[in-house]
XYZ file of C-alpha atoms in Angstrom:
542
model
C 0.000 0.000 0.000
C 2.861 2.353 0.857
C 4.574 1.657 -2.479
C 1.407 2.396 -4.432
C 0.993 5.701 -2.609
C 4.570 6.625 -3.417
C 4.084 5.936 -7.106
C 0.843 7.882 -7.012
C 2.655 10.905 -5.608
C 5.377 10.575 -8.244
C 2.825 10.429 -11.045
C 1.097 13.519 -9.673
C 4.411 15.365 -9.519
C 5.366 14.321 -13.044
C 1.958 15.318 -14.347
C 2.206 18.686 -12.634
C 5.693 19.230 -13.984
C 4.973 18.198 -17.562
C 1.717 20.111 -17.814
C 2.724 23.252 -19.646
C 6.398 22.368 -19.304
C 9.139 24.427 -20.845
C 10.426 23.243 -24.198
C 13.999 24.180 -23.297
C 15.950 24.205 -20.052
C 17.144 27.550 -18.759
C 20.727 28.679 -18.519
C 20.567 29.108 -14.740
C 21.608 26.149 -12.578
C 18.916 25.214 -10.046
C 19.472 24.125 -6.418
C 16.571 23.455 -4.024
C 16.935 24.296 -0.339
C 14.354 22.762 2.032
C 14.277 24.391 5.467
C 11.843 25.446 8.199
C 11.090 29.131 7.735
C 8.080 28.498 9.986
C 8.402 26.165 12.936
C 4.879 24.976 13.699
C 2.335 22.669 11.990
C 0.028 25.573 11.157
C 2.946 27.316 9.424
C 2.314 30.654 11.141
C 5.140 31.000 13.684
C 8.310 32.351 12.104
C 11.669 30.868 13.016
C 14.509 33.440 13.271
C 16.921 30.717 12.182
C 14.778 29.909 9.143
C 14.557 33.552 8.103
C 18.329 33.913 8.460
C 18.952 30.847 6.274
C 16.407 32.029 3.701
C 18.133 35.386 3.296
C 21.580 33.775 3.432
C 20.709 31.441 0.532
C 19.779 34.379 -1.701
C 22.865 36.347 -0.655
C 25.252 33.433 -1.249
C 23.809 32.884 -4.729
C 24.351 36.555 -5.573
C 27.931 36.463 -4.266
C 28.704 33.427 -6.428
C 27.103 34.897 -9.547
C 29.076 38.131 -9.176
C 32.368 36.222 -9.109
C 31.845 33.416 -11.612
C 32.429 33.453 -15.344
C 30.571 30.194 -15.887
C 27.140 29.000 -14.872
C 25.012 31.169 -12.632
C 23.129 29.436 -9.845
C 19.651 30.009 -8.465
C 18.740 28.693 -5.023
C 15.043 28.077 -4.455
C 14.219 28.042 -0.737
C 11.016 26.163 0.135
C 9.410 26.192 3.589
C 8.850 22.764 5.207
C 6.983 24.199 8.242
C 8.899 21.771 10.462
C 6.711 18.692 9.794
C 6.436 15.739 7.412
C 3.439 17.049 5.481
C 5.118 20.385 4.931
C 8.329 18.661 3.833
C 6.481 16.595 1.198
C 4.712 19.687 -0.120
C 8.006 21.578 -0.228
C 9.644 18.732 -2.150
C 6.870 18.690 -4.765
C 7.061 22.473 -5.177
C 10.828 22.278 -5.628
C 10.533 19.625 -8.347
C 7.780 21.557 -10.132
C 9.840 24.748 -10.169
C 12.926 22.861 -11.338
C 10.991 21.166 -14.214
C 11.135 17.386 -14.335
C 12.449 17.538 -17.904
C 15.533 19.376 -16.653
C 16.062 17.445 -13.438
C 19.734 16.579 -13.960
C 22.999 18.520 -14.417
C 23.935 20.924 -15.718
C 20.419 22.338 -15.207
C 19.507 20.930 -11.793
C 22.142 19.946 -9.220
C 20.115 18.583 -6.300
C 18.532 19.332 -2.924
C 19.956 20.706 0.324
C 18.074 19.537 3.418
C 15.584 18.970 5.012
C 16.643 19.461 8.631
C 15.246 16.541 10.649
C 15.615 12.795 10.138
C 11.868 12.147 9.815
C 11.476 14.759 7.092
C 14.498 13.394 5.235
C 13.078 9.866 5.234
C 9.698 11.062 3.966
C 11.158 13.126 1.130
C 13.746 10.526 0.175
C 11.074 7.951 -0.667
C 10.213 10.077 -3.699
C 13.533 11.664 -4.650
C 15.402 8.336 -4.522
C 13.190 6.999 -7.318
C 13.912 10.126 -9.337
C 17.632 9.722 -8.414
C 17.967 13.267 -7.093
C 20.892 13.746 -4.651
C 20.528 15.345 -1.204
C 23.145 17.034 0.967
C 22.111 16.665 4.608
C 23.583 17.020 8.101
C 22.578 13.607 9.419
C 24.738 10.515 8.760
C 23.241 8.151 6.205
C 24.169 5.096 4.154
C 21.551 5.674 1.454
C 23.070 6.073 -2.018
C 21.553 9.494 -2.773
C 21.850 10.997 0.720
C 25.240 12.661 1.191
C 26.201 13.664 4.720
C 28.032 16.955 5.145
C 29.260 17.009 8.720
C 28.673 20.215 10.596
C 31.821 21.994 11.633
C 33.140 20.792 14.976
C 33.383 23.327 17.791
C 36.416 21.660 19.366
C 38.622 24.517 18.187
C 36.652 26.880 20.447
C 37.381 24.651 23.447
C 41.073 24.528 22.536
C 41.138 28.314 22.321
C 39.549 28.677 25.772
C 42.012 26.248 27.353
C 44.914 28.117 25.780
C 43.710 31.414 27.228
C 43.252 29.827 30.669
C 46.820 28.567 30.429
C 48.116 32.040 29.540
C 46.120 33.654 32.349
C 47.446 30.977 34.750
C 44.019 30.286 36.167
C 43.701 27.332 38.500
C 39.932 27.633 38.783
C 37.034 29.371 37.056
C 33.250 29.585 37.070
C 31.568 28.238 33.936
C 28.428 30.128 32.875
C 26.259 29.139 29.912
C 23.106 30.495 28.353
C 20.829 27.580 27.431
C 17.438 29.208 26.975
C 17.812 30.005 23.285
C 17.748 28.056 20.028
C 21.444 27.140 20.277
C 21.079 24.920 23.343
C 22.666 21.897 21.653
C 25.755 23.821 20.535
C 26.190 25.523 23.907
C 25.809 22.274 25.835
C 28.247 20.509 23.538
C 30.901 23.182 24.104
C 30.196 23.158 27.848
C 30.629 19.412 28.107
C 33.890 19.349 26.146
C 35.312 22.264 28.117
C 34.420 20.714 31.479
C 35.914 17.332 30.599
C 39.160 18.814 29.262
C 39.513 21.268 32.147
C 39.122 18.501 34.736
C 41.650 16.401 32.823
C 44.092 19.330 33.123
C 43.562 19.469 36.918
C 41.597 22.708 36.753
C 38.859 23.567 39.222
C 35.538 24.064 37.402
C 32.644 25.662 39.280
C 29.463 25.190 37.266
C 27.075 28.087 37.773
C 23.495 27.075 38.598
C 21.841 30.456 39.269
C 23.542 30.821 42.644
C 25.348 34.096 43.321
C 27.904 32.286 45.469
C 29.072 30.389 42.384
C 30.511 33.565 40.874
C 34.241 33.956 41.384
C 36.811 36.418 40.101
C 37.419 34.202 37.038
C 34.449 33.655 34.715
C 34.150 31.737 31.430
C 30.906 32.588 29.635
C 29.778 30.611 26.571
C 27.519 32.535 24.216
C 26.110 36.037 24.347
C 25.734 37.347 27.933
C 22.571 39.097 29.038
C 22.569 42.803 29.778
C 22.246 42.401 33.545
C 24.939 39.713 33.747
C 27.765 42.204 34.218
C 25.961 43.938 37.098
C 26.177 40.764 39.200
C 29.991 40.794 39.219
C 32.576 43.146 40.655
C 36.222 43.378 39.582
C 36.095 39.999 37.845
C 37.838 38.798 34.689
C 35.294 37.462 32.198
C 36.356 35.356 29.205
C 33.545 35.240 26.620
C 33.587 32.711 23.775
C 31.330 33.302 20.785
C 30.791 32.056 17.245
C 29.208 35.348 16.248
C 30.102 39.020 16.213
C 29.772 40.503 19.715
C 32.176 43.427 19.408
C 29.492 46.073 18.900
C 27.378 44.619 21.680
C 30.209 44.578 24.229
C 31.457 48.055 23.315
C 28.186 49.477 24.649
C 28.530 47.641 27.979
C 29.615 49.749 30.959
C 31.186 47.484 33.534
C 33.885 47.591 36.196
C 34.958 44.085 35.152
C 37.680 43.112 32.693
C 36.226 41.481 29.562
C 38.138 39.160 27.226
C 36.389 38.223 23.964
C 37.437 35.171 21.955
C 35.460 34.743 18.737
C 35.666 33.132 15.325
C 37.429 35.279 12.743
C 34.795 34.320 10.118
C 32.022 36.116 11.944
C 30.963 38.610 9.284
C 29.101 38.070 6.006
C 28.680 41.485 4.470
C 25.064 42.428 3.931
C 23.493 39.483 5.764
C 22.518 41.369 8.905
C 20.715 44.088 6.937
C 18.880 41.512 4.823
C 17.668 39.576 7.856
C 16.437 42.636 9.728
C 14.606 43.922 6.633
C 13.339 40.576 5.370
C 9.929 40.343 3.731
C 8.978 37.653 6.244
C 8.829 40.145 9.089
C 5.237 41.257 8.630
C 3.735 43.617 11.258
C 1.930 40.688 12.876
C 5.182 38.722 13.207
C 7.115 41.450 14.997
C 10.369 43.161 14.142
C 13.286 41.441 12.486
C 16.045 40.057 14.699
C 19.527 39.072 13.588
C 21.462 36.574 15.686
C 25.162 36.294 14.893
C 25.284 32.890 16.608
C 23.402 31.464 13.596
C 26.463 31.951 11.391
C 27.497 28.358 12.041
C 24.399 27.138 10.186
C 24.961 29.721 7.470
C 28.500 28.429 6.948
C 27.155 24.876 6.635
C 24.752 26.054 3.911
C 27.611 27.869 2.189
C 29.706 24.691 2.220
C 26.844 22.644 0.745
C 26.477 25.129 -2.117
C 30.236 25.052 -2.740
C 30.195 21.252 -3.012
C 27.535 21.327 -5.729
C 29.382 24.105 -7.573
C 32.749 22.318 -7.366
C 31.165 19.101 -8.592
C 29.676 20.985 -11.543
C 33.047 22.569 -12.356
C 34.693 19.148 -12.241
C 32.023 17.866 -14.604
C 32.484 20.741 -17.031
C 36.235 20.175 -17.211
C 35.481 16.966 -19.088
C 33.215 18.921 -21.481
C 30.057 17.149 -20.376
C 28.065 20.300 -19.659
C 26.362 20.535 -23.035
C 23.732 17.888 -22.327
C 22.228 16.286 -19.257
C 24.379 13.555 -17.811
C 23.418 10.265 -16.249
C 22.044 10.519 -12.699
C 24.319 7.779 -11.346
C 27.421 9.471 -12.728
C 26.421 12.815 -11.221
C 25.693 11.221 -7.856
C 29.147 9.611 -7.907
C 30.813 12.973 -8.608
C 28.945 14.652 -5.743
C 29.902 11.830 -3.359
C 33.609 12.071 -4.218
C 33.606 15.853 -3.933
C 31.926 15.644 -0.524
C 34.477 13.156 0.816
C 37.325 15.371 -0.363
C 35.789 18.440 1.225
C 35.270 16.713 4.591
C 38.935 15.706 4.720
C 40.110 19.199 3.806
C 37.807 20.762 6.376
C 39.170 18.593 9.183
C 42.769 19.380 8.222
C 42.261 23.129 7.808
C 43.359 25.399 10.696
C 40.820 27.521 12.568
C 41.384 31.167 13.463
C 40.158 33.009 16.560
C 40.414 36.721 17.333
C 41.214 37.914 20.867
C 39.948 41.240 22.230
C 40.109 42.911 25.635
C 37.943 45.577 27.271
C 39.051 47.306 30.466
C 36.130 48.823 32.357
C 34.568 51.631 30.275
C 37.009 51.504 27.351
C 36.315 49.907 23.959
C 37.520 46.491 22.867
C 41.181 46.364 21.931
C 42.542 43.617 19.717
C 45.309 41.731 21.512
C 46.177 39.053 18.999
C 44.962 35.882 17.358
C 44.884 32.168 18.086
C 45.421 29.436 15.487
C 44.109 25.932 16.202
C 45.446 23.239 13.892
C 45.484 19.481 14.483
C 44.899 19.843 18.247
C 47.784 22.308 18.520
C 47.121 25.863 19.604
C 49.400 28.858 19.022
C 48.994 32.499 19.988
C 50.207 35.297 17.724
C 50.341 38.689 19.387
C 51.458 40.508 16.234
C 48.345 41.568 14.307
C 50.052 42.125 10.956
C 51.474 38.602 10.954
C 48.062 37.152 11.613
C 46.470 39.015 8.726
C 48.884 37.316 6.347
C 48.129 33.879 7.770
C 44.381 34.270 7.412
C 44.788 34.433 3.649
C 46.044 30.847 3.502
C 44.536 28.038 5.525
C 46.508 25.095 4.259
C 49.024 23.197 6.309
C 51.914 24.058 3.987
C 51.346 27.780 4.356
C 51.035 27.559 8.119
C 54.539 26.061 8.382
C 55.942 29.328 7.004
C 54.500 31.392 9.845
C 57.350 30.622 12.200
C 57.210 30.350 15.958
C 54.689 32.450 17.873
C 55.898 35.740 19.198
C 56.942 35.988 22.835
C 55.104 37.856 25.553
C 56.950 41.100 24.796
C 54.394 41.774 22.049
C 51.506 41.624 24.496
C 49.432 44.687 25.108
C 50.281 46.682 28.224
C 46.834 46.248 29.771
C 47.040 42.495 29.222
C 50.446 42.273 30.892
C 49.024 44.147 33.857
C 46.189 41.648 34.003
C 48.641 38.747 34.183
C 50.240 40.236 37.282
C 47.107 39.750 39.341
C 47.269 36.932 41.846
C 45.076 33.860 41.566
C 43.015 32.899 44.574
C 42.199 29.226 45.261
C 38.542 28.290 44.919
C 36.311 25.548 46.314
C 33.124 23.771 45.183
C 34.941 22.456 42.128
C 33.447 19.911 39.768
C 35.473 16.703 39.591
C 33.322 14.798 37.119
C 30.652 15.344 34.508
C 27.198 13.812 34.722
C 24.620 13.795 31.944
C 20.903 14.237 32.487
C 18.582 13.529 29.576
C 15.559 15.753 29.207
C 12.864 15.441 26.585
C 12.239 18.264 24.189
C 9.283 18.845 21.906
C 10.733 16.734 19.122
C 11.412 13.846 21.537
C 15.139 14.206 21.089
C 17.397 13.830 24.089
C 19.382 16.845 25.200
C 22.359 16.676 27.506
C 22.554 19.005 30.476
C 25.661 19.305 32.592
C 25.711 19.293 36.379
C 28.598 19.215 38.789
C 29.520 15.734 40.043
C 31.431 14.084 42.893
C 34.560 11.948 42.737
C 34.632 8.298 43.806
C 36.794 9.048 46.864
C 34.393 11.709 48.062
C 31.428 9.394 47.540
C 32.873 6.493 49.558
C 34.055 8.858 52.291
C 30.512 10.160 52.665
C 29.064 6.613 52.732
C 31.532 5.416 55.405
C 30.929 8.487 57.562
C 27.154 8.103 57.528
C 27.403 4.336 58.158
C 29.740 4.859 61.128
C 27.405 7.405 62.693
C 24.450 5.030 62.304
C 26.252 2.058 63.881
C 27.460 4.188 66.812
C 23.961 5.463 67.540
C 22.623 1.889 67.429
C 25.181 0.636 69.995
C 24.539 3.587 72.313
C 20.816 2.809 72.206
C 21.364 -0.845 73.158
C 23.626 0.158 76.072
C 21.047 2.625 77.381
C 18.289 -0.005 77.331
C 20.513 -2.466 79.195
C 21.366 0.045 81.942
C 17.711 0.953 82.465
C 16.672 -2.704 82.564
C 19.224 -3.685 85.201
C 18.637 -0.717 87.556
C 14.845 -0.621 87.740
C 13.216 -3.062 90.379
C 10.772 -5.493 88.898
C 7.218 -5.601 90.410
C 5.998 -8.600 92.494
C 4.119 -11.253 90.658
C 0.398 -11.531 91.476
C 0.576 -15.314 91.209
C 2.899 -15.583 94.228
C 0.463 -13.517 96.262
C -2.362 -15.939 95.517
C -0.223 -18.859 96.599
C 0.579 -17.125 99.887
C -3.075 -16.472 100.695
C -3.978 -20.040 99.899
C -1.212 -21.374 102.156
C -2.436 -19.223 105.054
C -5.972 -20.573 104.752
C -4.709 -24.111 104.743
C -2.739 -23.511 107.894
C -5.773 -22.159 109.750
C -7.918 -25.121 108.776
C -5.363 -27.769 109.711
C -4.460 -28.978 113.163
C -1.162 -28.564 114.897
C 0.172 -31.874 113.709
C -0.551 -31.231 110.073
C 0.885 -27.705 110.052
C 4.550 -28.623 109.636
C 3.754 -31.028 106.841
C 1.628 -28.491 104.983
C 4.149 -25.726 105.397
C 6.951 -27.972 104.292
C 5.081 -28.860 101.138
C 4.060 -25.327 100.180
C 6.966 -23.309 101.352
C 10.431 -24.532 102.217
C 11.155 -21.490 104.376
C 8.872 -22.886 107.137
C 11.523 -25.477 108.005
C 13.751 -22.728 109.326
C 11.202 -21.591 111.999
C 11.011 -23.544 115.372
C 8.184 -26.043 115.906
C 5.855 -25.113 118.774
C 2.632 -26.507 120.204
C -0.587 -24.768 121.105
C -2.961 -22.494 119.254
C -1.271 -19.279 120.410
C 2.135 -20.448 119.400
C 0.707 -21.720 116.156
C -0.642 -18.234 115.418
C 2.721 -16.648 116.172
C 4.432 -19.203 113.966
C 2.085 -18.377 111.094
C 2.786 -14.674 111.447
C 6.488 -15.264 111.412
C 6.117 -17.352 108.326
């Protein structure tokens, strides 16, 4: 039944595409981009991330067309509304606009997206039959689904650890902002930083909305809130960001020292203006908002477009761009180009810019950090770093020479290094993971401070010893009370005594000794006397 429905959908798409179809394919190369501009089933709630990616796709196409002498590209962005039904509709719209008669290179290159695994599986049931390639983020073994891994943020962690080493910090408070759309990225950086810091014998105090957790050394991941700086006094704050926070921090008045470490690729000219003035921001949807932290997703989209373009250029070198080529051959070219790009991306060095702000002054650039193959170097000379940013290959990096010494440091930074480090307590010694369920039923990891094994067993032994001691003291107290309190006389003995007295009164003098001897052995100790008077005295004595 499912197969018949799939073929029915394909026939509907083909019929829609061929009805009034163009007789000739256009000169512009088509790429379809499926993303969630709206993030709800009713397709009414705008997603700031979706709007940013929509505007970025148009801008990246214009940048490419202004530089190229060959084919011009056109990126068609279709809204999936964040659900399976919307993804299927978006796929059909993309194929209709691309024209099924021109569905292969050099006229149509393929699809980028969708975002989630469920949407990818739903769309792939149709596009796999048409042999249309996809570039996606999720790993896959399907022949027409090509996984482009998102850029790792390990270089940010390496940059933070290098700065902590330069500052000679032995402890710091880790603060994260996890109430935005970048929770996964922030938590991933937080986890890696905590694990590596503990491995380097650093004291990590994880902030959990307690003012006592703040120390004089702060590491903040992401964009801080406006009132964050008012909670601290005379502290050194190291902020790590993937976006552009220079303008934001320059307007902050604080008595604290601020160090900013951010990615050098944090600006795409014209993107911020396009996002804030996008056509999607209708009066009912509110004002436009640009978030520089979304540049990581924009760079992934840029890389996906580059892979399709490079594959097309490789195809045209063999002079196969005049007519449509076989779908299997094109899919093979895209796969090889993607594998090559992933290897080059992992081997390429990453560049970070370092800025410093002292109280009410503006940010001053101190130098730059290069992270390459798990090795981190600091270059305090700005002019040298500008030359290195032009080449990102390993061969070029070898020509940079050794990093400059501390004599090239800024004066205010050297003064900062002279400050003494105070030991801290409440340090995290392990990392625990708590899984919480989000709306899409995906698990998210949240970090909390843990306890070492030695501390755990020490606590268990202490509590057990206290419990055993209290138990023994209780037993001793009961024993002392039991042995010192006189026990009451038994009522049964009293009945026996009354009965013996009655027997004595009823018996004669001859029978009295025998009766007393039988009932009570103490009568043998009293002297035997005759007569009723003496018998009465004897009974009283008994």
